[in-house]
Amino acid sequence: MSFDLVRVTAQLVTGEITWSLHYEPSCDSTQDLAREAASGGAAPGWTVTTDLQNRGRGRHGRSWTAPVGKALLFSTVLQPPVDVVPLLPLLAAVTVAGGVELSTGAAPELKWPNDVLLNGKKLAGILLERPPGSSLILGVGLNANQSATELPEGATSLAVELGHPVEREALMAAILNDLGNAYERADREGVDWILPGWRSRTAMLGKPVTFRRDGVLVRGLAEDVGADGALLVRTADGTRLSIVAGDVELVRPD
Ligand code: BTN
């Protein structure tokens, strides 16, 4: 069934972010559409969703594919307060997980910097891009109704885990509402609640991690996340490394 924007609008709460929703039946990438909109002056809250991407992209230059009409795919233009910007990768993951939980009852886990897992498999990916100008583009790909055979290795969908299809429109509204609430909270209270929110949803702290830095595999223990959103890793020789998202590729939480 094709995506029904009206159902999203009906469930959206307007707060600090005024949402402006758009739908394209198919496109190369919603990231490109949002980037074009931002460069044409679109205000924060401009959001586009689609049923099919022909050139969907993920982090680290990977592609992101999903069969038509099964996944929730959207990109939104944001201009977060400056103190939120470094924490946005973590905050975005917290809001996607929060939206999923509110909408379906499933409680996802987070993997630094912004993977959303369910039962140890990847449920959603988040891509943050910073085109020229003051806007950031937040892209979300959430596996909603794919069957097990329609998913890449290591991934899962809500339909697979819950045993029934889910409504993509309700998921999108829940995620956007959570994002709006997060903006308001950051305005009211500052950003100190973001890291505890992320920590409460991750299982990777205290566990071994392997990541690739400049082509070299490095192993260590994930100790914490820093105030700047970096992953703090203790290596075998006792060195504490501060891993910044984008600089390294986390190969696996072992
Ligand atoms: C990742 O690698 O985990 C991030 C994947 C992000 C995919 C989403 S789907 C909607 C938006 N459009 C894209 O081309 N990518 C993002």
Coordinates of C-alpha atoms and ligand atoms in Angstrom, one line a residue:
M1 CA 0.0 0.0 0.0
S2 CA 1.4 3.4 -0.9
F3 CA 2.3 5.9 1.9
D4 CA -0.6 8.1 3.1
L5 CA 0.7 11.5 4.2
V6 CA -2.7 12.5 5.5
R7 CA -2.5 9.8 8.1
V8 CA 0.8 11.2 9.4
T9 CA -0.5 14.8 9.5
A10 CA -3.5 13.7 11.5
Q11 CA -1.2 12.3 14.2
L12 CA 1.4 15.1 14.3
V13 CA 1.7 17.6 17.1
T14 CA 3.0 21.0 16.1
G15 CA 5.4 22.4 18.7
E16 CA 8.8 23.9 18.3
I17 CA 9.1 22.4 14.8
T18 CA 6.5 23.2 12.2
W19 CA 6.4 20.1 10.0
S20 CA 5.9 20.4 6.3
L21 CA 5.4 17.0 4.9
H22 CA 6.0 15.9 1.3
Y23 CA 5.7 12.6 -0.5
E24 CA 7.3 11.3 -3.7
P25 CA 6.2 7.8 -5.0
S26 CA 9.8 7.1 -5.9
C27 CA 13.1 9.0 -6.0
D28 CA 16.8 8.4 -6.1
S29 CA 17.3 9.4 -2.4
T30 CA 15.1 11.4 0.0
Q31 CA 18.4 12.9 1.2
D32 CA 18.9 14.5 -2.2
L33 CA 15.3 15.9 -2.2
A34 CA 15.8 17.4 1.3
R35 CA 19.2 18.8 0.4
E36 CA 17.6 20.5 -2.7
A37 CA 14.8 21.9 -0.6
A38 CA 17.3 23.2 2.0
S39 CA 19.4 24.9 -0.6
G40 CA 16.2 26.5 -1.9
G41 CA 15.4 27.9 1.5
A42 CA 13.1 25.3 3.0
A43 CA 12.5 25.9 6.7
P44 CA 13.4 23.3 9.4
G45 CA 10.7 20.7 9.6
W46 CA 10.5 20.2 5.8
T47 CA 10.3 16.5 5.4
V48 CA 10.0 14.1 2.5
T49 CA 9.1 10.5 2.4
T50 CA 8.9 7.9 -0.4
D51 CA 7.9 4.4 -1.2
L52 CA 11.0 3.6 -3.2
Q53 CA 14.5 4.9 -3.4
N54 CA 16.6 3.9 -6.4
R55 CA 19.9 5.2 -4.9
G56 CA 19.3 5.2 -1.2
R57 CA 22.5 5.7 0.7
G58 CA 23.8 4.7 4.1
R59 CA 26.8 5.6 6.2
H60 CA 30.3 5.0 5.0
G61 CA 29.3 5.2 1.3
R62 CA 27.1 2.1 1.5
S63 CA 23.8 1.8 -0.3
W64 CA 20.5 1.4 1.4
T65 CA 17.9 -0.6 -0.3
A66 CA 14.3 -1.7 0.5
P67 CA 11.5 -3.2 -1.6
V68 CA 8.8 -0.8 -2.7
G69 CA 6.3 0.3 0.0
K70 CA 7.8 -1.8 2.8
A71 CA 10.2 0.5 4.7
L72 CA 9.8 3.9 6.3
L73 CA 12.1 6.2 4.4
F74 CA 12.3 9.9 5.1
S75 CA 14.6 12.8 5.3
T76 CA 14.0 16.0 7.2
V77 CA 15.6 19.4 7.2
L78 CA 16.8 20.5 10.7
Q79 CA 18.6 23.5 12.2
P80 CA 19.1 22.3 15.8
P81 CA 20.4 24.6 18.5
V82 CA 24.2 24.8 18.5
D83 CA 24.6 22.8 21.7
V84 CA 22.5 20.0 20.2
V85 CA 24.5 19.6 17.0
P86 CA 27.3 17.4 18.3
L87 CA 24.8 15.2 20.1
L88 CA 22.4 15.0 17.1
P89 CA 23.5 11.5 16.0
L90 CA 22.7 10.1 19.4
L91 CA 19.6 12.2 19.9
A92 CA 18.2 11.1 16.5
A93 CA 18.7 7.4 17.5
V94 CA 17.0 8.0 20.8
T95 CA 14.0 9.6 19.0
V96 CA 13.7 6.9 16.4
A97 CA 13.8 4.2 19.2
G98 CA 11.3 6.2 21.3
G99 CA 9.0 6.6 18.3
V100 CA 9.2 2.8 17.6
E101 CA 8.5 2.0 21.2
L102 CA 5.6 4.4 21.5
S103 CA 4.0 3.3 18.2
T104 CA 4.5 -0.5 18.5
G105 CA 5.6 -1.4 22.0
A106 CA 8.9 -2.9 20.8
A107 CA 11.9 -1.5 22.7
P108 CA 14.9 -1.1 20.4
E109 CA 18.5 -1.0 21.6
L110 CA 21.0 1.5 20.3
K111 CA 24.5 0.9 18.9
W112 CA 26.8 3.9 18.8
P113 CA 26.6 6.2 17.0
N114 CA 23.1 5.8 15.7
D115 CA 22.1 2.3 14.8
V116 CA 18.8 1.1 16.1
L117 CA 18.7 -2.6 16.8
L118 CA 15.9 -5.0 17.7
N119 CA 16.8 -8.4 19.2
G120 CA 20.4 -7.7 18.2
K121 CA 19.7 -7.0 14.5
K122 CA 19.6 -3.7 12.6
L123 CA 16.1 -2.2 12.6
A124 CA 16.9 1.3 11.4
G125 CA 19.8 3.4 10.1
I126 CA 20.2 7.1 10.5
L127 CA 22.2 9.3 8.1
L128 CA 23.1 12.9 9.0
E129 CA 24.4 15.1 6.3
R130 CA 25.6 18.7 6.4
P131 CA 25.2 20.4 3.1
P132 CA 26.5 23.9 2.6
G133 CA 24.4 26.4 4.6
S134 CA 23.0 26.2 8.1
S135 CA 20.8 23.1 7.7
L136 CA 21.4 19.5 8.6
I137 CA 19.6 16.7 6.8
L138 CA 18.5 13.8 9.0
G139 CA 17.7 10.6 7.0
V140 CA 15.9 7.7 8.6
G141 CA 15.5 4.2 7.0
L142 CA 13.4 2.0 9.2
N143 CA 12.6 -1.6 8.3
A144 CA 8.9 -1.8 8.9
N145 CA 7.2 -4.5 6.9
Q146 CA 9.9 -6.3 5.0
S147 CA 9.7 -10.1 5.3
A148 CA 12.8 -12.0 6.4
T149 CA 13.9 -12.8 2.8
E150 CA 13.6 -9.1 1.9
L151 CA 16.2 -8.0 4.4
P152 CA 20.0 -7.8 4.2
E153 CA 22.0 -10.1 6.4
G154 CA 22.1 -8.9 10.0
A155 CA 18.9 -6.8 9.6
T156 CA 15.4 -7.3 10.9
S157 CA 12.0 -5.5 10.5
L158 CA 9.2 -4.7 12.9
A159 CA 6.9 -7.1 11.0
V160 CA 9.4 -10.0 11.4
E161 CA 10.0 -9.3 15.1
L162 CA 6.3 -8.6 16.0
G163 CA 4.7 -11.1 13.7
H164 CA 2.3 -8.6 12.2
P165 CA 2.5 -5.7 9.8
V166 CA 2.9 -2.2 11.2
E167 CA 1.6 1.2 10.0
R168 CA 4.4 3.2 8.6
E169 CA 2.5 6.5 9.0
A170 CA 2.0 6.0 12.7
L171 CA 5.7 5.2 13.1
M172 CA 6.7 8.4 11.2
A173 CA 4.3 10.6 13.3
A174 CA 5.6 9.1 16.5
I175 CA 9.3 9.7 15.5
L176 CA 8.7 13.2 14.4
N177 CA 6.7 14.0 17.5
D178 CA 9.5 12.6 19.6
L179 CA 12.0 14.8 17.7
G180 CA 9.8 17.9 18.3
N181 CA 9.6 17.0 22.0
A182 CA 13.4 16.7 22.1
Y183 CA 13.8 20.1 20.6
E184 CA 11.5 21.6 23.2
R185 CA 13.2 19.8 26.1
A186 CA 16.6 21.0 24.8
D187 CA 15.3 24.6 24.8
R188 CA 13.9 24.2 28.3
E189 CA 16.6 22.2 30.1
G190 CA 19.7 22.2 27.9
V191 CA 21.2 19.0 26.6
D192 CA 22.2 17.2 29.8
W193 CA 19.4 14.6 29.4
I194 CA 20.5 13.4 26.0
L195 CA 23.4 11.2 27.0
P196 CA 21.5 9.5 29.9
G197 CA 18.7 8.9 27.4
W198 CA 21.1 7.3 25.0
R199 CA 22.9 5.2 27.7
S200 CA 19.6 3.9 28.9
R201 CA 18.9 2.3 25.5
T202 CA 22.3 0.9 24.7
A203 CA 23.7 -2.5 25.7
M204 CA 27.2 -1.9 24.3
L205 CA 28.8 0.0 27.2
G206 CA 31.2 -2.2 29.2
K207 CA 31.5 -4.6 26.3
P208 CA 34.3 -5.2 23.8
V209 CA 34.2 -3.3 20.5
T210 CA 36.2 -3.5 17.3
F211 CA 36.5 -0.6 15.0
R212 CA 38.5 0.3 11.9
R213 CA 40.6 3.5 12.0
D214 CA 42.6 4.4 9.0
G215 CA 42.2 0.9 7.7
V216 CA 43.5 -0.7 10.9
L217 CA 41.4 -2.9 13.2
V218 CA 41.4 -1.6 16.8
R219 CA 39.9 -3.5 19.7
G220 CA 38.9 -2.2 23.1
L221 CA 36.2 -1.9 25.7
A222 CA 33.4 0.6 25.1
E223 CA 33.5 2.6 28.4
D224 CA 31.1 5.5 27.9
V225 CA 30.0 8.3 25.6
G226 CA 31.6 11.7 26.1
A227 CA 29.8 15.0 26.4
D228 CA 30.6 15.6 22.7
G229 CA 28.9 12.3 21.7
A230 CA 32.2 10.5 21.1
L231 CA 32.6 6.8 22.1
L232 CA 35.2 6.4 24.8
V233 CA 37.1 3.2 24.3
R234 CA 39.8 1.7 26.5
T235 CA 42.3 -0.4 24.6
A236 CA 44.3 -3.4 26.0
D237 CA 47.3 -1.2 26.8
G238 CA 45.2 1.1 28.9
T239 CA 44.9 4.0 26.4
R240 CA 41.5 5.8 26.4
L241 CA 40.5 6.6 22.8
S242 CA 37.8 9.1 22.0
I243 CA 36.1 7.9 18.8
V244 CA 34.2 10.5 16.8
A245 CA 31.4 9.4 14.6
G246 CA 32.3 9.6 11.0
D247 CA 36.1 9.2 11.7
V248 CA 35.9 5.4 12.3
E249 CA 33.7 2.6 11.3
L250 CA 32.5 0.4 14.1
V251 CA 33.0 -3.1 12.8
R252 CA 31.1 -4.8 15.6
P253 CA 30.2 -4.8 19.2
D254 CA 31.9 -8.2 19.8
Ligands
BTN1 C1 23.0 3.7 7.8 O1 23.9 3.4 7.0 O2 22.7 3.0 8.8 C2 22.1 4.9 7.5 C3 21.0 4.5 6.5 C4 20.1 5.7 6.2 C5 19.1 5.4 5.2 C6 18.0 6.5 5.0 S1 16.7 6.0 4.0 C7 16.1 7.6 3.9 C8 17.3 8.5 3.7 N1 17.6 8.5 2.3 C9 18.8 7.9 2.0 O3 19.3 7.8 0.9 N2 19.4 7.5 3.1 C10 18.5 7.8 4.3

